[in-house]
PDB file of C-alpha atoms in Angstrom:
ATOM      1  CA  UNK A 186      24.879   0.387  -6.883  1.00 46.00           C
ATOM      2  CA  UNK A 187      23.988  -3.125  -7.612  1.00 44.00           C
ATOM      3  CA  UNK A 188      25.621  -4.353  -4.565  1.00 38.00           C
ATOM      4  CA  UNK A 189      23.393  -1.886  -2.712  1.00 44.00           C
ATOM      5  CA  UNK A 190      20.050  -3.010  -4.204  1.00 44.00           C
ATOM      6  CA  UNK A 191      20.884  -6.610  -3.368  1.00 40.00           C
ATOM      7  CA  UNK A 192      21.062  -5.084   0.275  1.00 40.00           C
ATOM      8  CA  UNK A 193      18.304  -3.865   0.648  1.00 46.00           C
ATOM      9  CA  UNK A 194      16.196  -6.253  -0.964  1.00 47.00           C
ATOM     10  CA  UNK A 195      17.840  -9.014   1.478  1.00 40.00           C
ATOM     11  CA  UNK A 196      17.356  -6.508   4.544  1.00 47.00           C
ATOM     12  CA  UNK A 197      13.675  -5.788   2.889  1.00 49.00           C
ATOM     13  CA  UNK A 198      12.997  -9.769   2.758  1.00 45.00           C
ATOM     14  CA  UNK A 199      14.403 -10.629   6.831  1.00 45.00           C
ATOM     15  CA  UNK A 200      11.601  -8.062   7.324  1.00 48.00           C
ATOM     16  CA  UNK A 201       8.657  -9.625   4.984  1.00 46.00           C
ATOM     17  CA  UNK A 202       9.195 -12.606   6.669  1.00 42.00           C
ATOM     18  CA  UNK A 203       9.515 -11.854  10.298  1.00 46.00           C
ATOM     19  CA  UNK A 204       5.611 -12.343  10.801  1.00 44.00           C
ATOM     20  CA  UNK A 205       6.279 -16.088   9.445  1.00 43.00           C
ATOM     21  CA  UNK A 206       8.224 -16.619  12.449  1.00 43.00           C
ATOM     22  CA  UNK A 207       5.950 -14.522  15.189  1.00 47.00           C
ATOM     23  CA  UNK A 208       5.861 -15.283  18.458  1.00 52.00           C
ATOM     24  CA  UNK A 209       3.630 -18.500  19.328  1.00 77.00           C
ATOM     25  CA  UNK A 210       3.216 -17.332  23.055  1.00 89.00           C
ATOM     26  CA  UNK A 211       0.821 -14.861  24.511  1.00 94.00           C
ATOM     27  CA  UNK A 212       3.311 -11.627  24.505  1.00 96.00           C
ATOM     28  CA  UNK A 213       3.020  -9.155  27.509  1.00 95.00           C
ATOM     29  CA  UNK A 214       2.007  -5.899  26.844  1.00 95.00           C
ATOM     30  CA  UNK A 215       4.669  -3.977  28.717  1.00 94.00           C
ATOM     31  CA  UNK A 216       7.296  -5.841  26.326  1.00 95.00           C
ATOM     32  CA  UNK A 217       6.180  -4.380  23.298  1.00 97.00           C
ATOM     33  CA  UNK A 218       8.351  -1.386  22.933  1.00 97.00           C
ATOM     34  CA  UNK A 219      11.167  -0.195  20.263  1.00 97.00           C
ATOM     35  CA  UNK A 220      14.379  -1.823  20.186  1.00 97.00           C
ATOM     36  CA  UNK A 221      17.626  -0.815  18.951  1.00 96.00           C
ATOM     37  CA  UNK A 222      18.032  -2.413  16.175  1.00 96.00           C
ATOM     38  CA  UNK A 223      14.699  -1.759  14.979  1.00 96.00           C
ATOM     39  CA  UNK A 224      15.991   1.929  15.549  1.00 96.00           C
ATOM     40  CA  UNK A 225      18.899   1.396  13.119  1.00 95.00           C
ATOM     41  CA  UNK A 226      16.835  -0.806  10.916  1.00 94.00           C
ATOM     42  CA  UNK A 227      14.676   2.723  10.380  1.00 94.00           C
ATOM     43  CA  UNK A 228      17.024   4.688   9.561  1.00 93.00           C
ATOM     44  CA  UNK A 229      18.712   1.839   7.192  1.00 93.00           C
ATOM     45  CA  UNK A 230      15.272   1.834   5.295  1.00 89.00           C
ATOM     46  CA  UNK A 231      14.689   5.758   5.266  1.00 88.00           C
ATOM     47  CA  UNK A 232      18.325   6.349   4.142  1.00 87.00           C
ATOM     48  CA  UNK A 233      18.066   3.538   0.941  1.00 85.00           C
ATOM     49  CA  UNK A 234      14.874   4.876   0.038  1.00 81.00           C
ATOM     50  CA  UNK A 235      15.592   8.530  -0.044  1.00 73.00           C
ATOM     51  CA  UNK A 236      19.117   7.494  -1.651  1.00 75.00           C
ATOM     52  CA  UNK A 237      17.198   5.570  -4.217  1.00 62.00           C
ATOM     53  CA  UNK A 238      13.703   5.629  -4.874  1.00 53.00           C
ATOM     54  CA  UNK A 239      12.631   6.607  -8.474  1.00 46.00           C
ATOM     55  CA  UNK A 240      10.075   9.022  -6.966  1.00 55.00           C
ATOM     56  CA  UNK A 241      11.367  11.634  -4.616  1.00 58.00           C
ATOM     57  CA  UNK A 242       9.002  11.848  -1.962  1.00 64.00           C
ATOM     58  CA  UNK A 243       9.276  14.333   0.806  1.00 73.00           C
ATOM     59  CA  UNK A 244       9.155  12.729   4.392  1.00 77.00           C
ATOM     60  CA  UNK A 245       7.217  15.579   5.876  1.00 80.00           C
ATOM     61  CA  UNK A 246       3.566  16.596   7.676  1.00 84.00           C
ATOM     62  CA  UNK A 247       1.487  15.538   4.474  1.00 86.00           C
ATOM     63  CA  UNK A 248       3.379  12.302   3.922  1.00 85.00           C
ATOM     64  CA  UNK A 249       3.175  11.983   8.248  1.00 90.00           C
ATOM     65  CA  UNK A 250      -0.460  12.251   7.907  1.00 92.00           C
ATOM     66  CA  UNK A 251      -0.937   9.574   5.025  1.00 91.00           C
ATOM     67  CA  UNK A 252       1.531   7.256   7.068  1.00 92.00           C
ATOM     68  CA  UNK A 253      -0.697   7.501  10.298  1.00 95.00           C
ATOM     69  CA  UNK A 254      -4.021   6.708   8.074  1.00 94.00           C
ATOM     70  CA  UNK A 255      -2.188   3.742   6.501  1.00 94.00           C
ATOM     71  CA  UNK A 256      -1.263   2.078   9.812  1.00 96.00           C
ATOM     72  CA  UNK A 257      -4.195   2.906  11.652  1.00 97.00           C
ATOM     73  CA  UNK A 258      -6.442   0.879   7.917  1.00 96.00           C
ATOM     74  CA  UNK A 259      -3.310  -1.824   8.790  1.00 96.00           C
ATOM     75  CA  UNK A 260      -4.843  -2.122  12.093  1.00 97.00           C
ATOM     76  CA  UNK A 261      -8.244  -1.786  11.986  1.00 98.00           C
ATOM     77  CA  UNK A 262      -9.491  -1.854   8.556  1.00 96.00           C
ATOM     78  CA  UNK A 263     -13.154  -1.800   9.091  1.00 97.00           C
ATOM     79  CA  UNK A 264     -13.157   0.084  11.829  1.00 97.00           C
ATOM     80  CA  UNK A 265     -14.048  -2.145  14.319  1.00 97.00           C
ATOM     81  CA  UNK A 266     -12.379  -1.915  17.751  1.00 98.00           C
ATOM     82  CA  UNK A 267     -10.699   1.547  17.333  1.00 98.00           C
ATOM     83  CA  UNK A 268     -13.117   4.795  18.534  1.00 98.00           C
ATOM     84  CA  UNK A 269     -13.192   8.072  17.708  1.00 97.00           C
ATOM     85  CA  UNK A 270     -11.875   9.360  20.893  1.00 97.00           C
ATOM     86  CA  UNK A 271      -8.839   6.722  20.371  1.00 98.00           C
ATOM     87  CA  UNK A 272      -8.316   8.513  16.454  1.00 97.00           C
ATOM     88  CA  UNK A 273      -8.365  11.692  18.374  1.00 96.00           C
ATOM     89  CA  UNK A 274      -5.718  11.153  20.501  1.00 96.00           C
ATOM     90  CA  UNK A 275      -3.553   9.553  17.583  1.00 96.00           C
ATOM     91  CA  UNK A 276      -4.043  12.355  15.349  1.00 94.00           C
ATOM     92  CA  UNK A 277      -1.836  14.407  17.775  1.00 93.00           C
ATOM     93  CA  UNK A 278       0.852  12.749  16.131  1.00 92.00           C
ATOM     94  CA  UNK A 279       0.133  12.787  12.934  1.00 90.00           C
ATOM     95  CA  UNK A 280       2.190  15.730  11.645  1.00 87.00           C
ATOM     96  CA  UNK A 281       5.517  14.410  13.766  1.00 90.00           C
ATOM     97  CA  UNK A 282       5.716  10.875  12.498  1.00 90.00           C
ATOM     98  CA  UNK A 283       8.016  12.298   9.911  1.00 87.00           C
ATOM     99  CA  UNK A 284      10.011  13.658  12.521  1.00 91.00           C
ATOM    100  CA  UNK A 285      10.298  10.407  14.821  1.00 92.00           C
ATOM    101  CA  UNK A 286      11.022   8.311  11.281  1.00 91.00           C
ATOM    102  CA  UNK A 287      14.101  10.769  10.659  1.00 91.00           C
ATOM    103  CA  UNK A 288      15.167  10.292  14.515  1.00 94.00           C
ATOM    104  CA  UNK A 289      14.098   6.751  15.118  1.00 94.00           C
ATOM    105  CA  UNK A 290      11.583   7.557  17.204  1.00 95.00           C
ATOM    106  CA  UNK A 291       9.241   4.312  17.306  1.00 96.00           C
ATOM    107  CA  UNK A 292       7.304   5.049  20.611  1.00 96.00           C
ATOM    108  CA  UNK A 293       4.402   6.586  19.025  1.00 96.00           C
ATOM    109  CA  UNK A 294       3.584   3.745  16.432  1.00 96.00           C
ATOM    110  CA  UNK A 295       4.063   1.414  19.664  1.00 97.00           C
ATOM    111  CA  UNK A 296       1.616   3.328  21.797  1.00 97.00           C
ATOM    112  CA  UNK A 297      -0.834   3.096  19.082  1.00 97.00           C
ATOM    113  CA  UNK A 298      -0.724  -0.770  18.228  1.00 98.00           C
ATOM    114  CA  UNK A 299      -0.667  -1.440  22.638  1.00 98.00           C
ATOM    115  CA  UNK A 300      -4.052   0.627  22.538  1.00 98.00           C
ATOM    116  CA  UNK A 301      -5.148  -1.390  19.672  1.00 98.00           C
ATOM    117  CA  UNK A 302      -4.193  -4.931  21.867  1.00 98.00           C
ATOM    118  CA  UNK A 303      -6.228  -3.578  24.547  1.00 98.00           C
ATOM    119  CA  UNK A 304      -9.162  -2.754  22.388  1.00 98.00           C
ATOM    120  CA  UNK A 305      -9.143  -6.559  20.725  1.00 98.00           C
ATOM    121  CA  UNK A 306      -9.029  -7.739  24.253  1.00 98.00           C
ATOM    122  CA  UNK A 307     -12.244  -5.403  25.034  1.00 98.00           C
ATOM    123  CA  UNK A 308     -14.531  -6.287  21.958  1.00 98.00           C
ATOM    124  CA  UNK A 309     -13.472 -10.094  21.943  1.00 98.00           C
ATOM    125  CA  UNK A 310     -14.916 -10.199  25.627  1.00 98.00           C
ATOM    126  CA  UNK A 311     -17.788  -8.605  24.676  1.00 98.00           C
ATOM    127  CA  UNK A 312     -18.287 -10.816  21.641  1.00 98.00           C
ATOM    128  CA  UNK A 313     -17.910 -13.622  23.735  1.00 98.00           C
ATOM    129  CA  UNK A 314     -20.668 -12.711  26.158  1.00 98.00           C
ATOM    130  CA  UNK A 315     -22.679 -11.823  22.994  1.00 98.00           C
ATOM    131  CA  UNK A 316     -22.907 -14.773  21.942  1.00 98.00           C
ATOM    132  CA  UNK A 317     -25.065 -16.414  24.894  1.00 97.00           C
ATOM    133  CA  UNK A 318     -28.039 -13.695  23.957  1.00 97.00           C
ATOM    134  CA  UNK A 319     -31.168 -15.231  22.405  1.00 96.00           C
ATOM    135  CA  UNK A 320     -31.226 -13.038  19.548  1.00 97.00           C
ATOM    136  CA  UNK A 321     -34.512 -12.239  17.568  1.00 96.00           C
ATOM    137  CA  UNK A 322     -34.156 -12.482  14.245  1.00 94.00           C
ATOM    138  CA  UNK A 323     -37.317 -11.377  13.479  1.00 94.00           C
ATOM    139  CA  UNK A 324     -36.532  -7.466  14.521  1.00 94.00           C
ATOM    140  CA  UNK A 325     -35.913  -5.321  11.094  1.00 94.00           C
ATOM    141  CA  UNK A 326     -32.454  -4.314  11.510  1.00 95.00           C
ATOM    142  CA  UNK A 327     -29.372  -4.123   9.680  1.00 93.00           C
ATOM    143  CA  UNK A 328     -25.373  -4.709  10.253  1.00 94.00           C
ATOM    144  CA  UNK A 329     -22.856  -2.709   7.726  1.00 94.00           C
ATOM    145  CA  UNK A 330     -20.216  -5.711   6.513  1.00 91.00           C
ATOM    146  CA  UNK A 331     -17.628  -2.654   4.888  1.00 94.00           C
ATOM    147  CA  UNK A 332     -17.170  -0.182   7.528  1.00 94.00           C
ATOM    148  CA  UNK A 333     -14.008   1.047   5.520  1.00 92.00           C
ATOM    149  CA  UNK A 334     -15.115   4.850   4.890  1.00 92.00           C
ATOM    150  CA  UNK A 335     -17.322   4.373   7.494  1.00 95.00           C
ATOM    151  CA  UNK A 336     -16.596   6.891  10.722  1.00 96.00           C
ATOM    152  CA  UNK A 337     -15.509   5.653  13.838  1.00 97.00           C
ATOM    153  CA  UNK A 338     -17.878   4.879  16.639  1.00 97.00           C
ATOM    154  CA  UNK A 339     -18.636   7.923  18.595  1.00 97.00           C
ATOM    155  CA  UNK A 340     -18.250   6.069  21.892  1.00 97.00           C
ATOM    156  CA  UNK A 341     -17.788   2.530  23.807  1.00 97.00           C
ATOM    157  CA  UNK A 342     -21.990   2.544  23.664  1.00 97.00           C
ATOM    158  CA  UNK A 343     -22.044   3.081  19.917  1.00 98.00           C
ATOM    159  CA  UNK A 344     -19.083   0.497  19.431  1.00 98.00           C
ATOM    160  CA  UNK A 345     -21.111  -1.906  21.885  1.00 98.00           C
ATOM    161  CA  UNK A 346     -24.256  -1.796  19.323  1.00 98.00           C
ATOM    162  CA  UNK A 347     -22.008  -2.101  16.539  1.00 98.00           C
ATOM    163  CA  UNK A 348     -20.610  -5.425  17.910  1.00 98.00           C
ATOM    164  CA  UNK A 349     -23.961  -6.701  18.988  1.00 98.00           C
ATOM    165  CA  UNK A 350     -25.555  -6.787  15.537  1.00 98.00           C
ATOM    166  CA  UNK A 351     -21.837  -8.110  14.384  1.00 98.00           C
ATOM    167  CA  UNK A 352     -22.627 -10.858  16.829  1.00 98.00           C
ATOM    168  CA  UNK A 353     -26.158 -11.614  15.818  1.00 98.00           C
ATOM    169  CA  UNK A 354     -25.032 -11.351  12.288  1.00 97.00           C
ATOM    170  CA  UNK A 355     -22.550 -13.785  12.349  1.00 98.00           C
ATOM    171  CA  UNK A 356     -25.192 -16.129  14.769  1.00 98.00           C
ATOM    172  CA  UNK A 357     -27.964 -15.523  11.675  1.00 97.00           C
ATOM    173  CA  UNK A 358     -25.156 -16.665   8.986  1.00 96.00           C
ATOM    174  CA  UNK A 359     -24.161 -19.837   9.872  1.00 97.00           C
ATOM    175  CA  UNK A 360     -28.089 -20.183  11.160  1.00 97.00           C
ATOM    176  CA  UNK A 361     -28.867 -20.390   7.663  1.00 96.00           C
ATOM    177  CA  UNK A 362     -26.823 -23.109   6.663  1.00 96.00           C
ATOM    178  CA  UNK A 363     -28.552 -25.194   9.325  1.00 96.00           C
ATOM    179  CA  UNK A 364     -26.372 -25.216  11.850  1.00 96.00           C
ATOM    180  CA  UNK A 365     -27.167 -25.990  15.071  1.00 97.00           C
ATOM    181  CA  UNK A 366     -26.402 -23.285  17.765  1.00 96.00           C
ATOM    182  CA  UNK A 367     -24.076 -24.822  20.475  1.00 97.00           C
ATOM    183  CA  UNK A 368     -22.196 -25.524  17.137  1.00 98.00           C
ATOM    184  CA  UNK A 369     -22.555 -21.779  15.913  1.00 98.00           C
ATOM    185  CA  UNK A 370     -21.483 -20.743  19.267  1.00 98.00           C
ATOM    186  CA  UNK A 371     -18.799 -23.051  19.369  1.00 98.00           C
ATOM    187  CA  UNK A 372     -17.325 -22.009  15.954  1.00 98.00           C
ATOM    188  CA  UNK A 373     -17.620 -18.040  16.929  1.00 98.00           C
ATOM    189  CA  UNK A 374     -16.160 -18.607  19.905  1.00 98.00           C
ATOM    190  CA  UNK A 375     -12.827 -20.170  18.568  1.00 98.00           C
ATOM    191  CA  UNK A 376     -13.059 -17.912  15.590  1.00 98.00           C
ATOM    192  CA  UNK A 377     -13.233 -14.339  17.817  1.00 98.00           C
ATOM    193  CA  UNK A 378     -10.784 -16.334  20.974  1.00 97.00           C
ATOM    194  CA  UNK A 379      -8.536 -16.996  17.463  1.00 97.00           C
ATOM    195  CA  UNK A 380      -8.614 -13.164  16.929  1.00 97.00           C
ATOM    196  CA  UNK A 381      -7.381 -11.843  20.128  1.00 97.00           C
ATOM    197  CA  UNK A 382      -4.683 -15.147  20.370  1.00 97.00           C
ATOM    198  CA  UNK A 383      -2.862 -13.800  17.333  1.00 96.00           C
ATOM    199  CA  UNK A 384      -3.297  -9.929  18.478  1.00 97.00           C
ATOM    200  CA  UNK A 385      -1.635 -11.421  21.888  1.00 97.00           C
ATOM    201  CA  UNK A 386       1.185 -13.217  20.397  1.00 97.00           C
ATOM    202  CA  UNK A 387       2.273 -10.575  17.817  1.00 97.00           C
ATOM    203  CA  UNK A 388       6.277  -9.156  18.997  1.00 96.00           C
ATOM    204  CA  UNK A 389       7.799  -5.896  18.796  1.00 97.00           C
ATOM    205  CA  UNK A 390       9.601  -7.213  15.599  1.00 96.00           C
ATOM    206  CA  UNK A 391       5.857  -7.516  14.552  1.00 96.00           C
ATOM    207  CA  UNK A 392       4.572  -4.307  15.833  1.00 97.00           C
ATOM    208  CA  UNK A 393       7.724  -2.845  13.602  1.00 96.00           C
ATOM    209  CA  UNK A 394       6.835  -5.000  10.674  1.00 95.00           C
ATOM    210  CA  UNK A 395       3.497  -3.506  10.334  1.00 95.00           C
ATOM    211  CA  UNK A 396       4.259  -0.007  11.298  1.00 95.00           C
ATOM    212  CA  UNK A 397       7.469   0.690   8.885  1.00 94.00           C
ATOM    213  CA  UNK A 398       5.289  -0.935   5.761  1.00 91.00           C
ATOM    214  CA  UNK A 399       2.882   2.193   5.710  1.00 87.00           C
ATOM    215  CA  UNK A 400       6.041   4.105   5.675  1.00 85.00           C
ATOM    216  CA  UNK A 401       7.365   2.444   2.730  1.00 82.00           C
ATOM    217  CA  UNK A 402       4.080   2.820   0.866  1.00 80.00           C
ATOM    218  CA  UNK A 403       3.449   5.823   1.215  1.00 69.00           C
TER     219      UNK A 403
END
């Protein structure tokens, strides 16, 4: 048995550290999809844990459902690019994840993270062309920082707004340390470009990686 938890902590490790080692070029979206051996990898992890976990958790609808929040809070933990139409159409799925984990079924936690690329790609355009607006700062309004239990936007229009007074917020920030504003546009522009880069160069390994933790927590 000792043997066997050596295992699977080395197996558990070549995964913790696959993101170390992710992909430094811009990945294309049609190659993100489920390989074999992340396929065997799956059922590897499912069959150690079941075998061997303390607690003896049931891989079923409720634990499907708590797996599905967990990846989509992975993803987009403050809510910010996902909408509520997109949630919709994931929580289809959310009481056969079990079912694809005990088959090896990976296409639905890809689908989600290649609507999640696209999304970045939307919102980081938009925040780019956001940040040529002269803003007025003297308009009483207000921008939510913690959108965790927040719901999603209802729309692309709501999601717009939401990313406009992100924008202006971020402007006003660094606007009150002084900062000039080609500078403060310079700075948000590599900082939101540096956002959708590392969305763009993440793998399938990666896409894996951050599906299969949710699993394992939950």
């Amino acid at each position: 048995m000792k043997f066997r938890y050596l295992l699977l902590s080395a197996f558990l490790l070549l995964q913790s550290v696959s993101l170390v080692f992710a992909s430094v070029r811009e990945v294309p979206l049609d190659e993100l999809q489920p390989t074999r051996s992340q396929r065997q990898s799956t059922l590897i992890i499912l069959k150690v844990i079941d075998e061997y976990h303390y607690k003896k958790h049931q891989l079923n609808d409720e634990m499907s459902k708590a797996i599905l929040d967990r990846y989509l809070t992975v993803l987009d933990p403050n809510k910010n690019f996902f909408m509520q139409g997109d949630y919709d159409r994931f929580a289809v799925v959310s009481d056969r994840l079990d079912d694809d984990l005990k088959e090896a079924r990976l296409d639905s936690a890809f689908n989600i993270f290649r609507v999640y690329r696209q999304r970045v790609d939307e919102r980081i355009d938009l925040a780019l062309k956001l940040l040529e607006v002269d803003y007025d700062f003297t308009i009483n309004e207000s921008y939510q920082f913690d959108r965790e239990k927040s719901p999603w936007a209802t729309d692309k229009r709501d999601l717009d707004e939401l990313w406009r007074k992100k924008v202006k917020s971020d402007i006003l920030s660094l606007k009150l340390k002084d900062k000039p504003l080609d500078e403060i546009r310079s700075t948000l522009e590599k900082r939101y470009a540096g956002i959708q880069r590392r969305t763009r160069q993440m793998d399938s390994d990666d896409v894996f990686e951050i599906f299969i933790n949710p699993y394992t927590l939950s």
